[in-house]
PDB file of C-alpha atoms in Angstrom:
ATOM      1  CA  UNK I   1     102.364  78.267 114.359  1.00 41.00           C
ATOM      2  CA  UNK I   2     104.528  81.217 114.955  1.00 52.00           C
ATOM      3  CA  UNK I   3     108.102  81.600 113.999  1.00 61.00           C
ATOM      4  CA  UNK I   4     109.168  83.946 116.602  1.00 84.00           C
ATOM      5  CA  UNK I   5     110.647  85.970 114.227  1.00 94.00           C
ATOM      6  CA  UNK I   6     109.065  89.825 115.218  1.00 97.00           C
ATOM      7  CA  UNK I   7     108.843  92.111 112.847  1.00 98.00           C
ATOM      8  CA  UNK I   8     107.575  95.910 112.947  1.00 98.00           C
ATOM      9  CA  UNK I   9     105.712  96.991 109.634  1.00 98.00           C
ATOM     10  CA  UNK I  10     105.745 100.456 107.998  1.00 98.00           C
ATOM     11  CA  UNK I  11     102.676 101.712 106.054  1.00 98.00           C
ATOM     12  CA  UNK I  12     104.558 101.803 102.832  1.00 98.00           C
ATOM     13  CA  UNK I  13     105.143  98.127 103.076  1.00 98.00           C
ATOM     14  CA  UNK I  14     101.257  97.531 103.378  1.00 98.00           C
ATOM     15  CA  UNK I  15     100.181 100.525 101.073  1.00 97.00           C
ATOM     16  CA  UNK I  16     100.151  97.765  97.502  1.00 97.00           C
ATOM     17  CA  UNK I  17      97.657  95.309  97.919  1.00 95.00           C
ATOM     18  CA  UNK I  18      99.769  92.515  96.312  1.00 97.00           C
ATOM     19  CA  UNK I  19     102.929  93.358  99.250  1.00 98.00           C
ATOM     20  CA  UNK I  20     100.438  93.481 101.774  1.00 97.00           C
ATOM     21  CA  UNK I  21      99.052  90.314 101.222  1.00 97.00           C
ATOM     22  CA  UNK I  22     101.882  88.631 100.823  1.00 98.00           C
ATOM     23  CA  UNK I  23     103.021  90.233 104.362  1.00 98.00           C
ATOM     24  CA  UNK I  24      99.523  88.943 105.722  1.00 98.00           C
ATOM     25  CA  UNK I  25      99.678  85.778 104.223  1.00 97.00           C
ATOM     26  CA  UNK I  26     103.034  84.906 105.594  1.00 97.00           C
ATOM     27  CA  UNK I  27     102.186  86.083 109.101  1.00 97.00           C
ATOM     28  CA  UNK I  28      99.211  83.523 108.589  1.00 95.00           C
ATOM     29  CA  UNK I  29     101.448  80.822 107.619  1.00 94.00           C
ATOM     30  CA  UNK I  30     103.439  81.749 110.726  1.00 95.00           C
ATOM     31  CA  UNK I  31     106.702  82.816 109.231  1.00 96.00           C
ATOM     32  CA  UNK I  32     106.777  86.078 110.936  1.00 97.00           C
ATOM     33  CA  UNK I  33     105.115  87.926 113.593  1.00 97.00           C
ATOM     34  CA  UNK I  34     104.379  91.457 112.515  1.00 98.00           C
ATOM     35  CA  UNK I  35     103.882  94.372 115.136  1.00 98.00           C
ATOM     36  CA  UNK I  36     101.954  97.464 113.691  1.00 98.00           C
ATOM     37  CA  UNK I  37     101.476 100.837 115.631  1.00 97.00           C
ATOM     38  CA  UNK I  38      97.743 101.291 115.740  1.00 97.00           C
ATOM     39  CA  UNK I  39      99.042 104.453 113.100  1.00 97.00           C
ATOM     40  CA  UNK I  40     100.229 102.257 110.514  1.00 98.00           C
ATOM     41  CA  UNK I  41      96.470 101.159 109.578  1.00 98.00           C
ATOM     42  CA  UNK I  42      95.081 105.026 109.351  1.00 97.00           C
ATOM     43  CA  UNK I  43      98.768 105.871 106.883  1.00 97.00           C
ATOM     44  CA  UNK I  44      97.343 103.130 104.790  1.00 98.00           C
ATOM     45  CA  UNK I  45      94.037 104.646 104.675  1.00 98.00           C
ATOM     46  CA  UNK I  46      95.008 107.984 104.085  1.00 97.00           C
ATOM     47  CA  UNK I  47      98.033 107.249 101.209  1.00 97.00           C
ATOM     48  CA  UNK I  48      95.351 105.006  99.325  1.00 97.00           C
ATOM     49  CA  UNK I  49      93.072 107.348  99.140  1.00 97.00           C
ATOM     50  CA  UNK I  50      94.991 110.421  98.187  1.00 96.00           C
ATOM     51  CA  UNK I  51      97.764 108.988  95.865  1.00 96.00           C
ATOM     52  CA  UNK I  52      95.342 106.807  94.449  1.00 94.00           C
ATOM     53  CA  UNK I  53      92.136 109.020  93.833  1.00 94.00           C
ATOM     54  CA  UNK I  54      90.472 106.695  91.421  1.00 96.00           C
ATOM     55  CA  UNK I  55      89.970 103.761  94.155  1.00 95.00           C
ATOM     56  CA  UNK I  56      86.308 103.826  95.666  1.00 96.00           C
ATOM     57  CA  UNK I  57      86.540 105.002  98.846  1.00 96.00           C
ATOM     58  CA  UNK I  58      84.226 102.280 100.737  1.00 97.00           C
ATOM     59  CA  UNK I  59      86.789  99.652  99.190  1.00 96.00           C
ATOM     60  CA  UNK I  60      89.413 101.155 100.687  1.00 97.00           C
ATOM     61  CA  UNK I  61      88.131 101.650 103.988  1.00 97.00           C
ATOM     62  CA  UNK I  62      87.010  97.989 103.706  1.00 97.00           C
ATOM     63  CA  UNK I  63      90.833  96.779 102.827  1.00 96.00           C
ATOM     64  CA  UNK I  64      91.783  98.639 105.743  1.00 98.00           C
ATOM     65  CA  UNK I  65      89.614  97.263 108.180  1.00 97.00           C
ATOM     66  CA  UNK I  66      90.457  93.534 106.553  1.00 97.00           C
ATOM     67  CA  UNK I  67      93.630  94.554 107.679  1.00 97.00           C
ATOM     68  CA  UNK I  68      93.483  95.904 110.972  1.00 97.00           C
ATOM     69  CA  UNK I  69      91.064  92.664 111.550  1.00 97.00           C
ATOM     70  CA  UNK I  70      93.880  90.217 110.743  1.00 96.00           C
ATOM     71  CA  UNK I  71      96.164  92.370 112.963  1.00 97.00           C
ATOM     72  CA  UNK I  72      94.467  92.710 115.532  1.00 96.00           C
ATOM     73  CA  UNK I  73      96.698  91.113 118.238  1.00 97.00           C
ATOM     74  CA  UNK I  74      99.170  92.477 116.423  1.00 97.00           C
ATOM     75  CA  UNK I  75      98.447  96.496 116.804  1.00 98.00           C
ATOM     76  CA  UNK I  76     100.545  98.534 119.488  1.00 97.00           C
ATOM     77  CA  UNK I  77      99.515 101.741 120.450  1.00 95.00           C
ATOM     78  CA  UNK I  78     102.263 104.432 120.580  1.00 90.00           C
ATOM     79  CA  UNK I  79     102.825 106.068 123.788  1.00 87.00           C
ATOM     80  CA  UNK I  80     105.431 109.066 124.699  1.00 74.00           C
ATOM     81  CA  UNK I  81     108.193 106.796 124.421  1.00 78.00           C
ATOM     82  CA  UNK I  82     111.442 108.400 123.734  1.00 80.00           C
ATOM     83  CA  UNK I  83     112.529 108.141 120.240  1.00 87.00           C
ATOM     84  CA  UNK I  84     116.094 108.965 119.109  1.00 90.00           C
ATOM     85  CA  UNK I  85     115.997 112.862 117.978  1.00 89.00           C
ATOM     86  CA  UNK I  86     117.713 111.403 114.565  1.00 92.00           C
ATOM     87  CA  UNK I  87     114.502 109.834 113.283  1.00 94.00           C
ATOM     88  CA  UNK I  88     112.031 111.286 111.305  1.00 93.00           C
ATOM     89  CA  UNK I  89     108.942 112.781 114.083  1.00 92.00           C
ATOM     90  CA  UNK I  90     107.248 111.008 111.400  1.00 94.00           C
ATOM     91  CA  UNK I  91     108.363 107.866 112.016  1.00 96.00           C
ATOM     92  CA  UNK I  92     108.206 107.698 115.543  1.00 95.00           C
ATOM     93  CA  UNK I  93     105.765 105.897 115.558  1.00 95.00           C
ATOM     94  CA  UNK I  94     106.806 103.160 113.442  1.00 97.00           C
ATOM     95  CA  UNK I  95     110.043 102.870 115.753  1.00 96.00           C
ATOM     96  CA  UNK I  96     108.046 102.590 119.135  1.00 95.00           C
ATOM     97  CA  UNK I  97     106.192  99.752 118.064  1.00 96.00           C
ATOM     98  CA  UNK I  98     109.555  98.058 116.671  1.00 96.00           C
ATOM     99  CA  UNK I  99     110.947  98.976 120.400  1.00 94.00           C
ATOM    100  CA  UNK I 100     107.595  98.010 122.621  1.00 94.00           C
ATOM    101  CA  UNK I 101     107.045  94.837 120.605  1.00 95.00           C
ATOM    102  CA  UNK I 102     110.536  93.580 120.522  1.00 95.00           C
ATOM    103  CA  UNK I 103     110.574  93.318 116.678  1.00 97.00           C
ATOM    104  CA  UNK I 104     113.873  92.374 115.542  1.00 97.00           C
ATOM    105  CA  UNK I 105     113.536  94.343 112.386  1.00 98.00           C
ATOM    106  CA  UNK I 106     111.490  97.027 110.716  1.00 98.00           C
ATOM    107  CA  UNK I 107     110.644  96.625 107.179  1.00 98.00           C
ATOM    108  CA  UNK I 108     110.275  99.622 105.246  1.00 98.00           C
ATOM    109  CA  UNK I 109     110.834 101.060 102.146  1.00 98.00           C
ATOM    110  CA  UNK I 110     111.822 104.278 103.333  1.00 98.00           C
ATOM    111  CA  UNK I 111     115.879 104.695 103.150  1.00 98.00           C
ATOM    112  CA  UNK I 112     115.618 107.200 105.269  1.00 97.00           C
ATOM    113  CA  UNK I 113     114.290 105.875 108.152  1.00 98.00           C
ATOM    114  CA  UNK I 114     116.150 102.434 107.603  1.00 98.00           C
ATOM    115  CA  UNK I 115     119.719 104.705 107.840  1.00 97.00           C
ATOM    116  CA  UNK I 116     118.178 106.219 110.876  1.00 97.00           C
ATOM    117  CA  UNK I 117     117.329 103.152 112.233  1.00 97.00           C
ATOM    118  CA  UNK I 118     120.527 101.967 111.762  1.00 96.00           C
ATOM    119  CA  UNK I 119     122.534 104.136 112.823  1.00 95.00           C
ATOM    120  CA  UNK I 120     120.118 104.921 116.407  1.00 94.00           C
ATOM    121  CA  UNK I 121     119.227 101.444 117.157  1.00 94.00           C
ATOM    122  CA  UNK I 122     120.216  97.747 117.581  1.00 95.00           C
ATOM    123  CA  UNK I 123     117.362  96.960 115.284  1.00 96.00           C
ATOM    124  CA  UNK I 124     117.540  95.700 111.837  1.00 97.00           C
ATOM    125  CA  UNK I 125     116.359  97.782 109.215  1.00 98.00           C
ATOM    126  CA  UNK I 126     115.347  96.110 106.017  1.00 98.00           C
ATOM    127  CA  UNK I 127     113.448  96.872 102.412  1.00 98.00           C
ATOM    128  CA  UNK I 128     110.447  94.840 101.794  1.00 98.00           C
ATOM    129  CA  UNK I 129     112.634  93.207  98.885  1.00 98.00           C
ATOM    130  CA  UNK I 130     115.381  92.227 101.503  1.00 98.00           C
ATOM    131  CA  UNK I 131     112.625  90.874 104.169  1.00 98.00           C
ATOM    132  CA  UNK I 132     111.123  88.485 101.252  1.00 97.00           C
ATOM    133  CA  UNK I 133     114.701  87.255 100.556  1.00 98.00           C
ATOM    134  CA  UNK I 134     115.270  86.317 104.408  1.00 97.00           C
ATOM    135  CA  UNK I 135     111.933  84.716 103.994  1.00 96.00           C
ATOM    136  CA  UNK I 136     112.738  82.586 100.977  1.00 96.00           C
ATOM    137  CA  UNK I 137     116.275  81.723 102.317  1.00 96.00           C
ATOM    138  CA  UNK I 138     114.784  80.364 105.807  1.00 94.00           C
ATOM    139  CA  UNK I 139     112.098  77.804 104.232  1.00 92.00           C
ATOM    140  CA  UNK I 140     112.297  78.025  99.934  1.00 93.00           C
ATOM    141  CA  UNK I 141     109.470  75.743 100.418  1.00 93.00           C
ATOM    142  CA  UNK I 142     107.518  77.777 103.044  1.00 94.00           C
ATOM    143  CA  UNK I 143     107.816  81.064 100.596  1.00 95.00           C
ATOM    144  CA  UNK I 144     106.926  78.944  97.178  1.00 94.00           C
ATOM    145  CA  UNK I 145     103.873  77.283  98.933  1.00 96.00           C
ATOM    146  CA  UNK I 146     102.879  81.122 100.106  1.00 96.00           C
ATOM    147  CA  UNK I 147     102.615  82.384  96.681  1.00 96.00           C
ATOM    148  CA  UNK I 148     100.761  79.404  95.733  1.00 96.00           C
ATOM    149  CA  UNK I 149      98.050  80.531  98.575  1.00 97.00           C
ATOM    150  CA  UNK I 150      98.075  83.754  97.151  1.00 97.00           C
ATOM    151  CA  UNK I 151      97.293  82.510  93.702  1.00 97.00           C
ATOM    152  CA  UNK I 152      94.529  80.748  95.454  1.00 97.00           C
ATOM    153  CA  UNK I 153      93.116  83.277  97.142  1.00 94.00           C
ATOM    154  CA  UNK I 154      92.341  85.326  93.297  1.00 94.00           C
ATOM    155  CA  UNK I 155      89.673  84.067  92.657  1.00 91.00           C
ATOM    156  CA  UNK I 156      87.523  86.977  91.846  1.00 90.00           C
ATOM    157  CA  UNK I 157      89.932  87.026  88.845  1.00 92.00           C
ATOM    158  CA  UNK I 158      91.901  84.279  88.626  1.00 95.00           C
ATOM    159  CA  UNK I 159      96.122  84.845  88.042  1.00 96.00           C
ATOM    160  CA  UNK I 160      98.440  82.243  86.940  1.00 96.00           C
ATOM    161  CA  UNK I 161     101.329  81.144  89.334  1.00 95.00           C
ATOM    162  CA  UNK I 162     103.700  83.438  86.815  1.00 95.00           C
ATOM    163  CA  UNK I 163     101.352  86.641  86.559  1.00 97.00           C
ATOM    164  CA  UNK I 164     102.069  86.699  90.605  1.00 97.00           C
ATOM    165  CA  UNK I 165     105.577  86.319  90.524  1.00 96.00           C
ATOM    166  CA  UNK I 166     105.337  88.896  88.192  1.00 97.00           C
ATOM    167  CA  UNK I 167     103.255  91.456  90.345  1.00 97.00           C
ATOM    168  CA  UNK I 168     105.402  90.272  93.088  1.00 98.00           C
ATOM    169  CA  UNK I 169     108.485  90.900  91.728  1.00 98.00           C
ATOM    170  CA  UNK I 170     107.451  94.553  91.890  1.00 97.00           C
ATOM    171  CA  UNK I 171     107.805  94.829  95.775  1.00 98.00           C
ATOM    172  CA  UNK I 172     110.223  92.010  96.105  1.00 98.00           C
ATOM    173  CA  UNK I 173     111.853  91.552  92.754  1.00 98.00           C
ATOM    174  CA  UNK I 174     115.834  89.977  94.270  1.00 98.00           C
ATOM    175  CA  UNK I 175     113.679  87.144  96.478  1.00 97.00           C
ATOM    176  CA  UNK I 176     111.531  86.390  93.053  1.00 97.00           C
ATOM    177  CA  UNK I 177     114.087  86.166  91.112  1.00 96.00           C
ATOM    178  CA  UNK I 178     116.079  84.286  93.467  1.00 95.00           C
ATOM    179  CA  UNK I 179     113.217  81.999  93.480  1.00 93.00           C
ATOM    180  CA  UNK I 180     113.009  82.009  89.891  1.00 91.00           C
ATOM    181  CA  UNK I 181     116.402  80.211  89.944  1.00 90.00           C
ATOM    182  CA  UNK I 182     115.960  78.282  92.369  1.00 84.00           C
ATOM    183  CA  UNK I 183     112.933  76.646  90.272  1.00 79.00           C
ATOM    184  CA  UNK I 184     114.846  76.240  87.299  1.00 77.00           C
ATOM    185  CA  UNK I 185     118.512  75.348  88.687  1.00 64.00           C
ATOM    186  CA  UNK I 186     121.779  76.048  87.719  1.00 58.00           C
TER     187      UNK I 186
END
């Protein structure tokens, strides 16, 4: 199932395990379709293991390659495409897989390169917190039955329903607690 919604993913949306399997999980559902630059995955990689010394490094080249599995058909290779000169040489990148895959929005969690992207492009530019609250406003049931797979999936250590609304609402905390509501009413 595939919702023809295309979306390009920054690193820094797929950096915290609990965003990116939320991100994964949906594409699996087939609320979205990502597009990653074949970049993104070696970012990950590389901000796991040096902002977050602690983590053993064979787990996090594992995660990684979990990843990069799942996307697979999903990876576009960046090629000398010309960027606008207003975004970040860093970012390129990012913005030529938006561009080459069609994506009708990048999600990202860098303001900078979502002003950029605004202001270059005719492509959406959106937080991770604003993607999960287009999510939860086009199917409220698609997006409560998605954390309930996540729950599922713990079960290494098992989580409640609420513990992952609360690690959730971390990374997306307007769609959970517009959820939240939602659950309870007016």
């Amino acid at each position: 199932m595939s919702s023809n919604l295309v979306v390009a993913l920054d690193a820094n949306v797929l950096v915290p395990i609990v965003a990116c399997d939320l991100l994964l999980t949906a594409f699996e559902r087939g609320l979205f379709d990502p597009v990653v630059s074949t970049l993104v995955p070696e970012e990950v990689e590389r901000s796991l293991l040096v902002d977050f010394p602690s983590l053993d490094a064979t787990a996090v080249r594992f995660r990684v390659a979990s990843m990069e599995d799942a996307l697979k058909d999903q990876l576009i290779e960046p090629t000398d495409w010309m960027v606008p000169s207003s975004i970040n040489t860093k970012d390129h990148h990012v913005v030529e897989a938006a561009v080459m895959g069609e994506a009708a929005a990048i999600v990202t969690n860098d303001i900078d390169l979502r002003s950029q992207v605004a202001a270059a492009l005719p492509i959406a530019a959106q937080s991770l917190d604003e993607f999960g609250i287009g999510l939860l406003r086009s199917s409220p049931e698609s997006f409560s039955l998605l954390i309930d797979q996540l729950v599922a999936k713990r079960v290494r250590r098992p989580v409640s329903r609420g513990e992952m609304m609360q690690s959730l609402a971390a990374h997306i905390p307007t769609a959970i607690r517009m959820l939240k509501e939602e659950m309870t009413g007016p």
